[in-house]
Short mmCIF file of C-alpha atoms in Angstrom, two decimals:
data_model
loop_
_atom_site.label_atom_id
_atom_site.label_comp_id
_atom_site.label_asym_id
_atom_site.label_seq_id
_atom_site.Cartn_x
_atom_site.Cartn_y
_atom_site.Cartn_z
CA MET A 1 -48.11 262.27 165.70
CA SER A 2 -46.77 265.26 167.64
CA TYR A 3 -43.72 267.02 166.39
CA VAL A 4 -41.79 270.20 166.97
CA SER A 5 -43.48 273.30 165.65
CA VAL A 6 -41.61 276.30 164.28
CA GLN A 7 -42.91 279.63 165.53
CA ARG A 8 -40.55 281.61 163.29
CA TRP A 9 -38.36 280.02 160.67
CA SER A 10 -34.71 280.92 160.36
CA GLY A 11 -31.99 279.59 158.09
CA ARG A 12 -31.17 276.97 160.73
CA GLU A 13 -34.63 275.39 160.58
CA VAL A 14 -34.66 275.61 156.79
CA ARG A 15 -31.44 273.60 156.57
CA ALA A 16 -32.73 271.03 159.09
CA LEU A 17 -35.93 270.54 157.05
CA ARG A 18 -34.02 270.14 153.79
CA ASP A 19 -31.68 267.58 155.36
CA ALA A 20 -34.63 265.73 156.91
CA LYS A 21 -36.28 265.49 153.49
CA ARG A 22 -32.97 264.37 151.89
CA MET A 23 -33.33 266.97 149.16
CA SER A 24 -30.64 268.82 147.26
CA LEU A 25 -30.68 272.60 147.46
CA ARG A 26 -32.21 272.78 143.99
CA GLU A 27 -34.87 270.15 144.71
CA PHE A 28 -35.86 271.85 147.95
CA ALA A 29 -36.12 275.26 146.31
CA ALA A 30 -38.36 273.84 143.58
CA HIS A 31 -40.42 272.10 146.28
CA LEU A 32 -41.04 275.48 147.94
CA GLY A 33 -41.47 277.34 144.67
CA ILE A 34 -38.55 279.73 145.19
CA SER A 35 -35.04 280.16 143.79
CA ASP A 36 -32.18 277.98 144.98
CA ARG A 37 -30.23 281.21 145.52
CA MET A 38 -32.78 282.24 148.14
CA VAL A 39 -32.50 278.91 149.99
CA SER A 40 -28.70 279.14 149.90
CA LYS A 41 -28.88 282.65 151.36
CA TRP A 42 -31.11 281.53 154.21
CA GLU A 43 -28.94 278.55 155.11
CA ALA A 44 -25.70 280.55 154.97
CA ALA A 45 -27.11 283.16 157.37
CA GLY A 46 -28.45 280.58 159.81
CA GLU A 47 -30.28 282.11 162.75
CA GLN A 48 -29.48 285.63 161.56
CA ILE A 49 -32.12 285.60 158.83
CA HIS A 50 -35.87 284.92 158.72
CA PRO A 51 -37.82 284.30 155.49
CA ARG A 52 -40.74 286.52 154.55
CA PRO A 53 -44.21 285.55 155.85
CA VAL A 54 -45.27 284.01 152.55
CA ASN A 55 -42.22 281.75 152.64
CA GLN A 56 -42.77 281.02 156.33
CA ALA A 57 -46.20 279.69 155.34
CA ALA A 58 -44.71 277.52 152.59
CA LEU A 59 -42.23 276.05 155.09
CA ASP A 60 -45.05 275.41 157.57
CA THR A 61 -46.96 273.54 154.89
CA SER A 62 -43.94 271.52 153.84
CA LEU A 63 -43.29 270.39 157.41
CA ALA A 64 -46.97 269.66 158.11
CA GLN A 65 -47.25 267.48 154.99
CA SER A 66 -44.04 265.57 155.68
CA SER A 67 -44.07 261.91 156.63
CA ALA A 68 -43.62 260.83 160.24
CA GLU A 69 -40.06 259.70 159.50
CA VAL A 70 -39.13 263.07 157.97
CA ARG A 71 -40.63 264.84 161.02
CA ARG A 72 -38.60 262.62 163.35
CA ARG A 73 -35.40 263.38 161.50
CA PHE A 74 -36.26 267.11 161.56
CA GLU A 75 -36.70 267.03 165.32
CA VAL A 76 -33.37 265.25 165.83
CA LEU A 77 -31.51 267.63 163.52
CA LEU A 78 -33.07 270.70 165.07
CA ALA A 79 -32.40 269.53 168.61
CA GLY A 80 -28.81 268.70 167.76
CA ASP A 81 -29.16 265.51 169.82
CA ALA A 82 -26.47 263.31 168.30
CA ALA A 83 -27.33 260.39 170.55
CA ALA A 84 -30.81 260.25 169.02
CA ILE A 85 -29.56 260.08 165.43
CA ASP A 86 -29.09 256.35 165.34
CA THR A 87 -28.15 253.26 167.27
CA ILE A 88 -26.02 250.45 165.90
CA HIS A 89 -27.54 247.01 165.69
CA LEU A 90 -24.55 244.78 165.01
CA THR A 91 -25.13 241.72 162.88
CA GLN A 92 -22.86 238.80 162.11
CA PRO A 93 -20.69 239.22 159.02
CA VAL A 94 -21.91 237.39 155.92
CA ARG A 95 -20.00 235.91 152.99
CA HIS A 96 -20.46 237.59 149.63
CA PRO A 97 -21.58 235.00 147.06
CA VAL A 98 -19.01 236.01 144.38
CA ASP A 99 -15.66 236.70 146.02
CA GLY A 100 -16.42 235.03 149.37
CA LYS A 101 -15.25 238.00 151.47
CA GLN A 102 -16.82 238.73 154.81
CA MET A 103 -19.09 241.77 154.73
CA VAL A 104 -20.91 243.59 157.50
CA LEU A 105 -24.19 245.48 157.34
CA VAL A 106 -24.15 249.22 157.93
CA GLU A 107 -27.76 250.11 158.67
CA ALA A 108 -29.68 252.96 157.06
CA GLY A 109 -29.83 256.18 159.02
CA LEU A 110 -28.41 259.58 159.76
CA PHE A 111 -24.74 259.97 160.58
CA LEU A 112 -22.31 262.79 161.30
CA GLN A 113 -19.87 263.43 158.46
CA GLY A 114 -16.78 265.54 157.94
CA PRO A 115 -14.80 267.76 160.29
CA ASN A 116 -17.91 269.79 161.10
CA ASN A 117 -20.04 266.71 161.84
CA ASP A 118 -22.73 267.64 159.37
CA PRO A 119 -25.74 265.26 159.52
CA HIS A 120 -26.45 263.21 156.42
CA TRP A 121 -28.66 260.26 155.58
CA LEU A 122 -27.47 257.01 153.94
CA PRO A 123 -29.43 253.92 152.92
CA ALA A 124 -28.17 250.56 154.22
CA PHE A 125 -25.19 248.89 152.61
CA TYR A 126 -22.66 246.10 153.17
CA LEU A 127 -18.92 246.79 153.44
CA ASP A 128 -16.00 244.36 153.33
CA VAL A 129 -14.77 243.69 156.86
CA TYR A 130 -11.16 243.63 155.58
CA PRO A 131 -9.36 245.38 152.72
CA THR A 132 -8.96 243.34 149.54
CA THR A 133 -5.95 241.06 150.13
CA ASN A 134 -3.35 239.66 147.76
CA ALA A 135 -5.08 236.27 148.01
CA ASP A 136 -8.43 237.84 147.10
CA TYR A 137 -6.90 239.66 144.16
CA ALA A 138 -5.19 236.47 142.94
CA ARG A 139 -8.60 234.80 142.57
CA PHE A 140 -9.78 237.80 140.55
CA ILE A 141 -6.73 237.50 138.28
CA ALA A 142 -7.28 233.78 137.83
CA ALA A 143 -10.89 234.32 136.87
CA THR A 144 -10.41 237.28 134.52
CA GLY A 145 -6.82 237.30 133.26
CA HIS A 146 -6.35 240.80 134.66
CA ALA A 147 -2.72 241.91 134.91
CA ALA A 148 -0.93 241.19 138.20
CA PRO A 149 0.30 244.07 140.34
CA GLN A 150 3.87 245.25 140.39
CA GLY A 151 6.07 243.14 142.67
CA TRP A 152 4.40 239.82 141.93
CA THR A 153 6.54 237.12 140.32
CA ASP A 154 5.04 235.15 137.43
CA GLY A 155 1.62 236.43 138.47
CA THR A 156 2.04 235.27 142.07
CA TYR A 157 2.32 237.33 145.23
CA PRO A 158 5.01 236.59 147.84
CA ALA A 159 3.72 233.77 150.05
CA ARG A 160 4.03 235.67 153.32
CA LEU A 161 1.78 238.47 152.01
CA GLY A 162 -1.36 236.50 151.22
CA ASN A 163 -3.36 238.14 154.04
CA HIS A 164 -1.87 241.60 153.45
CA PRO A 165 -3.79 244.21 151.45
CA VAL A 166 -3.09 244.20 147.75
CA VAL A 167 -1.16 247.30 146.68
CA PHE A 168 0.14 248.83 143.45
CA VAL A 169 -3.43 248.94 142.14
CA THR A 170 -4.83 251.90 140.27
CA TRP A 171 -8.39 253.12 140.70
CA HIS A 172 -9.20 251.32 137.44
CA ASP A 173 -7.79 248.06 138.81
CA ALA A 174 -9.90 248.44 141.95
CA ALA A 175 -12.99 249.24 139.90
CA ALA A 176 -12.39 246.17 137.72
CA TYR A 177 -12.23 243.92 140.78
CA ALA A 178 -15.41 245.52 142.12
CA GLU A 179 -17.21 244.91 138.80
CA TRP A 180 -16.06 241.27 138.70
CA SER A 181 -17.28 240.66 142.25
CA HIS A 182 -20.67 242.34 141.58
CA LYS A 183 -19.83 245.01 144.13
CA GLY A 184 -18.65 248.62 143.93
CA LEU A 185 -16.12 250.96 145.50
CA PRO A 186 -17.57 252.78 148.51
CA THR A 187 -18.58 256.38 148.30
CA SER A 188 -16.70 258.75 150.56
CA ALA A 189 -19.80 258.97 152.79
CA GLN A 190 -20.23 255.18 153.03
CA TRP A 191 -16.56 254.73 153.93
CA GLU A 192 -16.71 257.44 156.59
CA LYS A 193 -19.91 256.17 158.22
CA ALA A 194 -18.44 252.68 158.43
CA ALA A 195 -15.29 254.14 160.00
CA ARG A 196 -16.82 256.61 162.46
CA GLY A 197 -20.28 255.18 163.18
CA PRO A 198 -23.47 257.29 163.20
CA LEU A 199 -22.23 259.46 166.07
CA GLY A 200 -19.12 260.68 164.25
CA LYS A 201 -16.35 259.23 166.40
CA THR A 202 -12.96 260.83 165.76
CA TYR A 203 -11.38 257.44 165.07
CA PRO A 204 -12.93 254.03 164.45
CA TRP A 205 -12.20 253.01 168.06
CA GLY A 206 -13.39 256.23 169.69
CA THR A 207 -11.88 259.60 170.53
CA SER A 208 -8.45 258.71 171.89
CA ALA A 209 -5.54 259.60 169.60
CA SER A 210 -3.79 256.23 169.90
CA ALA A 211 -1.36 255.46 167.09
CA ALA A 212 -0.85 251.99 168.57
CA LYS A 213 -4.28 250.95 167.26
CA CYS A 214 -3.31 251.11 163.59
CA ASN A 215 -0.41 250.62 161.17
CA CYS A 216 0.88 254.14 160.59
CA ARG A 217 4.31 255.69 160.29
CA ASP A 218 4.39 256.68 163.96
CA ASN A 219 3.98 253.13 165.23
CA GLY A 220 4.00 250.48 162.48
CA PRO A 221 6.73 248.22 161.04
CA GLY A 222 7.22 250.33 157.90
CA GLU A 223 5.34 247.98 155.59
CA THR A 224 1.86 246.53 155.18
CA THR A 225 0.56 244.20 157.86
CA ALA A 226 -2.01 241.40 157.82
CA VAL A 227 -5.52 242.86 157.56
CA ASP A 228 -6.59 241.36 160.90
CA CYS A 229 -3.54 242.61 162.79
CA TYR A 230 -5.22 245.44 164.74
CA PRO A 231 -8.43 244.17 166.41
CA SER A 232 -8.37 247.01 168.93
CA GLY A 233 -8.67 249.48 166.05
CA THR A 234 -11.90 248.16 164.55
CA SER A 235 -14.80 250.48 163.83
CA PRO A 236 -18.21 250.47 165.59
CA TYR A 237 -19.37 248.01 162.94
CA GLY A 238 -16.42 245.68 163.41
CA VAL A 239 -14.54 246.75 160.26
CA TYR A 240 -10.73 246.47 160.28
CA ASP A 241 -8.00 248.79 158.96
CA LEU A 242 -10.10 251.89 158.39
CA CYS A 243 -7.15 253.78 159.83
CA GLY A 244 -3.70 252.96 158.56
CA ASN A 245 -2.19 250.05 156.64
CA VAL A 246 -3.13 251.28 153.13
CA TRP A 247 -4.97 254.20 151.61
CA GLU A 248 -8.27 253.00 150.12
CA TRP A 249 -9.77 254.08 146.83
CA THR A 250 -13.35 255.37 146.89
CA SER A 251 -15.81 255.95 144.04
CA HIS A 252 -15.91 259.68 144.81
CA PRO A 253 -14.29 261.84 142.08
CA SER A 254 -12.53 264.90 143.51
CA THR A 255 -11.74 266.49 140.14
CA PRO A 256 -11.86 264.99 136.63
CA GLY A 257 -9.52 262.00 136.54
CA ARG A 258 -8.88 262.01 140.29
CA TYR A 259 -10.57 260.08 143.10
CA GLU A 260 -10.69 260.45 146.85
CA LEU A 261 -8.60 258.15 149.06
CA LYS A 262 -9.45 257.40 152.69
CA GLY A 263 -7.82 256.10 155.84
CA GLY A 264 -4.11 256.79 155.77
CA ALA A 265 -1.41 254.17 155.38
CA PHE A 266 1.74 252.70 156.90
CA THR A 267 3.65 255.50 155.14
CA SER A 268 1.46 258.22 156.64
CA PRO A 269 1.79 260.06 159.94
CA PHE A 270 -0.98 259.25 162.41
CA ALA A 271 -2.55 262.67 161.86
CA ARG A 272 -3.33 261.66 158.27
CA ALA A 273 -5.14 258.50 159.39
CA THR A 274 -8.11 260.43 160.73
CA PRO A 275 -11.19 259.31 158.74
CA THR A 276 -12.17 262.90 157.92
CA ALA A 277 -8.74 263.72 156.43
CA PHE A 278 -8.82 264.44 152.70
CA ASN A 279 -6.55 262.85 150.14
CA ASP A 280 -6.94 262.20 146.43
CA ALA A 281 -4.91 260.92 143.50
CA SER A 282 -4.97 260.38 139.79
CA SER A 283 -7.01 257.32 138.78
CA LYS A 284 -3.81 255.98 137.16
CA MET A 285 -1.69 256.29 140.31
CA LEU A 286 -0.34 253.12 141.87
CA ASP A 287 1.87 252.82 144.92
CA ASP A 288 2.98 250.43 147.65
CA ASP A 289 0.61 252.05 150.17
CA THR A 290 -2.65 252.12 148.20
CA GLY A 291 -5.36 249.45 148.05
CA PHE A 292 -9.16 249.19 148.37
CA ARG A 293 -12.19 247.39 149.74
CA CYS A 294 -15.67 246.99 148.28
CA VAL A 295 -19.26 247.80 149.09
CA ALA A 296 -22.53 246.08 148.12
CA PRO A 297 -26.23 246.79 148.47
CA GLU A 298 -28.25 244.63 150.86
CA PHE A 299 -28.37 240.99 149.72
#
């Protein structure tokens, strides 16, 4: 197989090779037989620094011995061709065997993450098409005896809110539901890829800053809405409410005892609904604008 050759390595090519191999900085340094401080220095300097000849040779060997898939990813990353990173092959949603919720497949591949659109690789996973609703959570309570959220009467949610996202749930409540359903809470990266697609769209629906496509403070009714209320705001994978309605817990700890939240809420200005926006909270926090959805490996 032909692949791009590197005449003279710089920190830019070093970072692309490390990302293509899906190695941490420490793993990549050990792979080359150098210090992780040295690799960090190269990557930070980008095109302004060139490793010594002996390290150039080690990098040449690493690339030459890489698999065809790693070489392909290296070419894409080095070229900066976002359109070549991935294509989406949409599949029909499937029902999870435990909680019965519709889930959609997010295929394995590179995607652009964060405000700087840094390329990262994720294996395939399934994500709930809709946030966990009050009706979903009621089945969990019935099966486990878990405490009902604040605002429910005699363990029952208000009838009109059955298809609204469950709220007043702590991170621990969300994690308990995920464990019962044999799922998990999404990582920050999984959530963002499902929201933005592999090409790093600004919003789930594209690049237009349209508050009308989600339930946020600028446009919504001032309370939660049914989880299927905004079809024009779905993500490239057909996932609903990844902007607005309720903040969603992730499995990603920001600091000890705190976890990242994604997506904004009906209480949030539209600017906070951007999928790259950062928010976190204590794992014990519960509020009327915070819920969750779940993730599962391929099944």
